[in-house]
CSV table of C-alpha atoms and ligand atoms in Angstrom, one decimal:
chain,number,residue,atom,x,y,z
A,1,UNK,CA,125.9,-45.7,128.2
A,2,UNK,CA,126.0,-47.2,131.7
A,3,UNK,CA,123.9,-50.3,132.2
A,4,UNK,CA,121.9,-51.0,135.3
A,5,UNK,CA,120.8,-54.3,136.9
A,6,UNK,CA,117.2,-55.2,135.9
A,7,UNK,CA,117.3,-52.9,132.9
A,8,UNK,CA,116.1,-55.7,130.6
A,9,UNK,CA,112.5,-54.9,131.8
A,10,UNK,CA,112.8,-51.3,130.7
A,11,UNK,CA,111.1,-50.3,127.5
A,12,UNK,CA,111.8,-46.5,127.3
A,13,UNK,CA,113.4,-43.9,129.6
A,14,UNK,CA,110.8,-41.3,130.2
A,15,UNK,CA,112.7,-39.0,132.5
A,16,UNK,CA,116.5,-38.9,132.8
A,17,UNK,CA,118.3,-38.4,136.0
A,18,UNK,CA,119.3,-34.9,134.8
A,19,UNK,CA,115.7,-34.0,134.0
A,20,UNK,CA,114.6,-35.2,137.4
A,21,UNK,CA,117.4,-33.3,139.2
A,22,UNK,CA,116.6,-30.1,137.4
A,23,UNK,CA,112.9,-30.2,138.2
A,24,UNK,CA,113.6,-31.0,141.8
A,25,UNK,CA,115.9,-28.0,142.1
A,26,UNK,CA,113.0,-25.8,140.9
A,27,UNK,CA,110.5,-27.4,143.2
A,28,UNK,CA,112.8,-27.0,146.1
A,29,UNK,CA,113.3,-23.3,145.4
A,30,UNK,CA,109.5,-22.8,145.2
A,31,UNK,CA,108.9,-24.5,148.5
A,32,UNK,CA,111.7,-22.5,150.2
A,33,UNK,CA,110.2,-19.3,148.9
A,34,UNK,CA,106.7,-20.0,150.0
A,35,UNK,CA,107.4,-21.8,153.3
A,36,UNK,CA,110.8,-20.6,154.5
A,37,UNK,CA,110.5,-19.3,158.0
A,38,UNK,CA,107.6,-21.6,158.9
A,39,UNK,CA,107.7,-24.8,160.9
A,40,UNK,CA,108.1,-26.8,157.7
A,41,UNK,CA,107.7,-30.6,157.6
A,42,UNK,CA,108.2,-32.8,154.6
A,43,UNK,CA,106.3,-36.0,155.1
A,44,UNK,CA,106.3,-39.0,152.8
A,45,UNK,CA,104.7,-42.4,152.5
A,46,UNK,CA,107.0,-45.4,152.6
A,47,UNK,CA,108.6,-46.7,150.6
A,48,UNK,CA,108.5,-45.2,147.1
A,49,UNK,CA,108.5,-41.6,148.2
A,50,UNK,CA,111.8,-41.9,150.1
A,51,UNK,CA,114.0,-41.3,147.0
A,52,UNK,CA,112.2,-38.1,146.0
A,53,UNK,CA,112.1,-36.8,149.6
A,54,UNK,CA,115.8,-37.4,150.1
A,55,UNK,CA,116.6,-35.3,147.0
A,56,UNK,CA,113.9,-32.7,147.5
A,57,UNK,CA,114.7,-31.8,151.1
A,58,UNK,CA,118.3,-31.0,150.0
A,59,UNK,CA,116.9,-28.7,147.3
A,60,UNK,CA,114.9,-26.7,149.9
A,61,UNK,CA,117.2,-24.1,151.4
A,62,UNK,CA,115.2,-23.5,154.6
A,63,UNK,CA,114.9,-25.1,158.0
A,64,UNK,CA,112.7,-28.2,157.9
A,65,UNK,CA,112.3,-31.7,159.3
A,66,UNK,CA,111.2,-34.9,157.7
A,67,UNK,CA,108.9,-37.7,158.8
A,68,UNK,CA,107.5,-40.9,157.5
A,69,UNK,CA,104.3,-43.0,157.5
A,70,UNK,CA,103.5,-46.3,156.0
A,71,UNK,CA,100.2,-47.6,154.9
A,72,UNK,CA,98.8,-50.9,153.6
A,73,UNK,CA,95.6,-51.7,151.8
A,74,UNK,CA,93.1,-53.9,153.6
A,75,UNK,CA,93.2,-57.4,152.1
A,76,UNK,CA,90.1,-58.1,150.0
A,77,UNK,CA,88.6,-54.6,150.4
A,78,UNK,CA,87.9,-52.0,147.8
A,79,UNK,CA,90.7,-49.7,146.6
A,80,UNK,CA,91.3,-46.7,148.8
A,81,UNK,CA,90.6,-48.5,152.0
A,82,UNK,CA,93.9,-48.3,153.7
A,83,UNK,CA,95.3,-48.4,157.2
A,84,UNK,CA,98.4,-46.8,158.8
A,85,UNK,CA,101.0,-49.4,159.6
A,86,UNK,CA,103.6,-46.9,160.7
A,87,UNK,CA,102.5,-43.5,161.9
A,88,UNK,CA,104.5,-40.2,161.9
A,89,UNK,CA,106.8,-39.8,164.8
A,90,UNK,CA,106.1,-36.1,165.4
A,91,UNK,CA,103.0,-34.1,166.0
A,92,UNK,CA,102.1,-31.9,163.1
A,93,UNK,CA,99.7,-29.5,164.9
A,94,UNK,CA,100.3,-26.0,163.7
A,95,UNK,CA,103.0,-27.0,161.3
A,96,UNK,CA,103.3,-26.4,157.6
A,97,UNK,CA,103.1,-29.9,156.2
A,98,UNK,CA,103.9,-30.9,152.7
A,99,UNK,CA,103.1,-34.5,151.8
A,100,UNK,CA,105.8,-35.6,149.3
A,101,UNK,CA,104.6,-38.3,146.9
A,102,UNK,CA,106.4,-40.2,144.2
A,103,UNK,CA,103.4,-40.6,141.9
A,104,UNK,CA,99.7,-39.9,142.1
A,105,UNK,CA,97.6,-42.4,140.2
A,106,UNK,CA,94.0,-42.7,141.2
A,107,UNK,CA,94.6,-40.4,144.1
A,108,UNK,CA,92.9,-42.7,146.5
A,109,UNK,CA,96.0,-43.4,148.7
A,110,UNK,CA,96.8,-39.7,149.0
A,111,UNK,CA,93.2,-38.8,149.6
A,112,UNK,CA,93.2,-41.1,152.6
A,113,UNK,CA,96.5,-39.8,153.9
A,114,UNK,CA,95.4,-36.2,153.6
A,115,UNK,CA,92.1,-36.9,155.4
A,116,UNK,CA,94.0,-38.5,158.3
A,117,UNK,CA,96.6,-35.7,158.6
A,118,UNK,CA,94.0,-32.9,158.3
A,119,UNK,CA,92.4,-34.1,161.5
A,120,UNK,CA,95.6,-33.3,163.3
A,121,UNK,CA,95.2,-29.6,162.5
A,122,UNK,CA,98.4,-28.6,160.7
A,123,UNK,CA,98.5,-24.9,159.8
A,124,UNK,CA,99.2,-25.8,156.2
A,125,UNK,CA,98.7,-29.1,154.4
A,126,UNK,CA,99.9,-29.3,150.8
A,127,UNK,CA,101.0,-31.9,148.3
A,128,UNK,CA,104.2,-32.1,146.3
A,129,UNK,CA,104.1,-34.9,143.8
A,130,UNK,CA,106.9,-35.7,141.4
A,131,UNK,CA,104.7,-37.5,138.9
A,132,UNK,CA,101.0,-37.0,138.1
A,133,UNK,CA,99.3,-39.7,136.1
A,134,UNK,CA,96.3,-37.5,135.7
A,135,UNK,CA,94.4,-39.6,133.2
A,136,UNK,CA,93.7,-42.1,136.0
A,137,UNK,CA,92.5,-39.7,138.7
A,138,UNK,CA,89.4,-40.8,140.6
A,139,UNK,CA,89.4,-38.3,143.4
A,140,UNK,CA,90.4,-34.7,142.7
A,141,UNK,CA,93.3,-33.5,144.8
A,142,UNK,CA,95.0,-30.1,144.9
A,143,UNK,CA,98.7,-30.5,144.0
A,144,UNK,CA,100.5,-27.4,145.1
A,145,UNK,CA,103.9,-28.6,143.6
A,146,UNK,CA,104.0,-31.0,140.7
A,147,UNK,CA,107.1,-32.3,138.9
A,148,UNK,CA,105.8,-33.9,135.7
A,149,UNK,CA,102.6,-35.1,134.1
A,150,UNK,CA,103.1,-38.6,132.9
A,151,UNK,CA,101.1,-40.9,130.6
A,152,UNK,CA,99.0,-43.8,131.8
A,153,UNK,CA,101.8,-46.4,131.6
A,154,UNK,CA,103.4,-48.5,134.4
A,155,UNK,CA,106.6,-46.7,135.5
A,156,UNK,CA,109.6,-47.9,137.3
A,157,UNK,CA,112.7,-46.3,138.8
A,158,UNK,CA,113.6,-43.5,141.1
A,159,UNK,CA,111.5,-45.1,143.9
A,160,UNK,CA,108.9,-46.7,141.7
A,161,UNK,CA,108.9,-50.5,141.8
A,162,UNK,CA,107.6,-53.5,140.0
A,163,UNK,CA,107.1,-56.2,142.6
A,164,UNK,CA,109.5,-54.5,144.9
A,165,UNK,CA,112.3,-54.2,142.3
A,166,UNK,CA,113.9,-51.5,140.2
A,167,UNK,CA,113.4,-48.7,142.7
A,168,UNK,CA,117.1,-48.1,142.5
A,169,UNK,CA,117.2,-47.1,138.8
A,170,UNK,CA,118.4,-43.5,138.7
A,171,UNK,CA,115.8,-42.6,135.9
A,172,UNK,CA,112.1,-43.1,135.4
A,173,UNK,CA,111.1,-45.6,132.6
A,174,UNK,CA,108.2,-47.5,131.2
A,175,UNK,CA,108.4,-51.3,131.2
A,176,UNK,CA,107.7,-53.7,128.4
A,177,UNK,CA,104.0,-54.3,128.1
A,178,UNK,CA,104.2,-58.0,128.6
A,179,UNK,CA,105.8,-57.4,132.1
A,180,UNK,CA,102.9,-55.5,133.5
A,181,UNK,CA,100.1,-57.6,135.0
B,201,IMP,P1,96.9,-44.2,143.9
B,201,IMP,O1,96.2,-44.4,145.2
B,201,IMP,O2,96.2,-44.9,142.8
B,201,IMP,O3,97.1,-42.8,143.6
B,201,IMP,O4,98.3,-45.0,144.0
B,201,IMP,C1,99.5,-44.3,144.2
B,201,IMP,C2,100.5,-45.3,144.6
B,201,IMP,O5,100.5,-46.4,143.6
B,201,IMP,C3,101.9,-44.7,144.4
B,201,IMP,O6,102.3,-44.1,145.6
B,201,IMP,C4,102.7,-45.9,144.0
B,201,IMP,O7,103.2,-46.6,145.1
B,201,IMP,C5,101.8,-46.8,143.2
B,201,IMP,N1,101.9,-46.5,141.8
B,201,IMP,C6,101.0,-45.9,141.0
B,201,IMP,N2,101.4,-45.9,139.7
B,201,IMP,C7,102.6,-46.6,139.7
B,201,IMP,C8,103.5,-46.9,138.6
B,201,IMP,O8,103.3,-46.6,137.4
B,201,IMP,N3,104.6,-47.6,139.0
B,201,IMP,C9,104.8,-48.0,140.3
B,201,IMP,N4,104.0,-47.7,141.3
B,201,IMP,C10,102.9,-47.0,141.0
B,202,MG,MG1,103.7,-45.0,147.0
């Protein structure tokens, strides 16, 4: 089996590249069926969501555009208090917006992003999340398109990082317990 840099941190592969690809193809077909013909925008939060967005948008056989925002938590404040450090480039008024997320954990980040985007009056505002760590959810969010439910373990790969690293693993894996803070 091919070895990847940084793999010594990996405990177990949870989702292989093939499993991820197959699920993304299904999600892409569902999105094209429901939103094809509309002014479809796939929007993601930097940086982790970029990997999923790049693959997902190629699985959606319909006209669409992509856009990005970045957020950061206020230092010293409670979880979920975030600010936008890079905003979307395009207006989303009247558009069908799907927020594409790598993983939803507590849901606080996405809840904030959705509340900001909702004020801009898109015609549709939905969520497509590759991974749902549902055991940890604090705020209930409707997820229109969901890749996989995952256990409450720290995950790396396919965009998910540990201290900025391992985003470039092609699969999603757990890390050894002693490596998680
Ligand atoms: P939430 O606000 O708690 O839902 O946090 C969601 C964000 O936390 C995700 O977009 C990821 O950036 C990060 N995150 C949550 N769980 C993991 C994980 O297991 N590995 C890496 N990053 C994670
Ligand atoms: Mg993220």
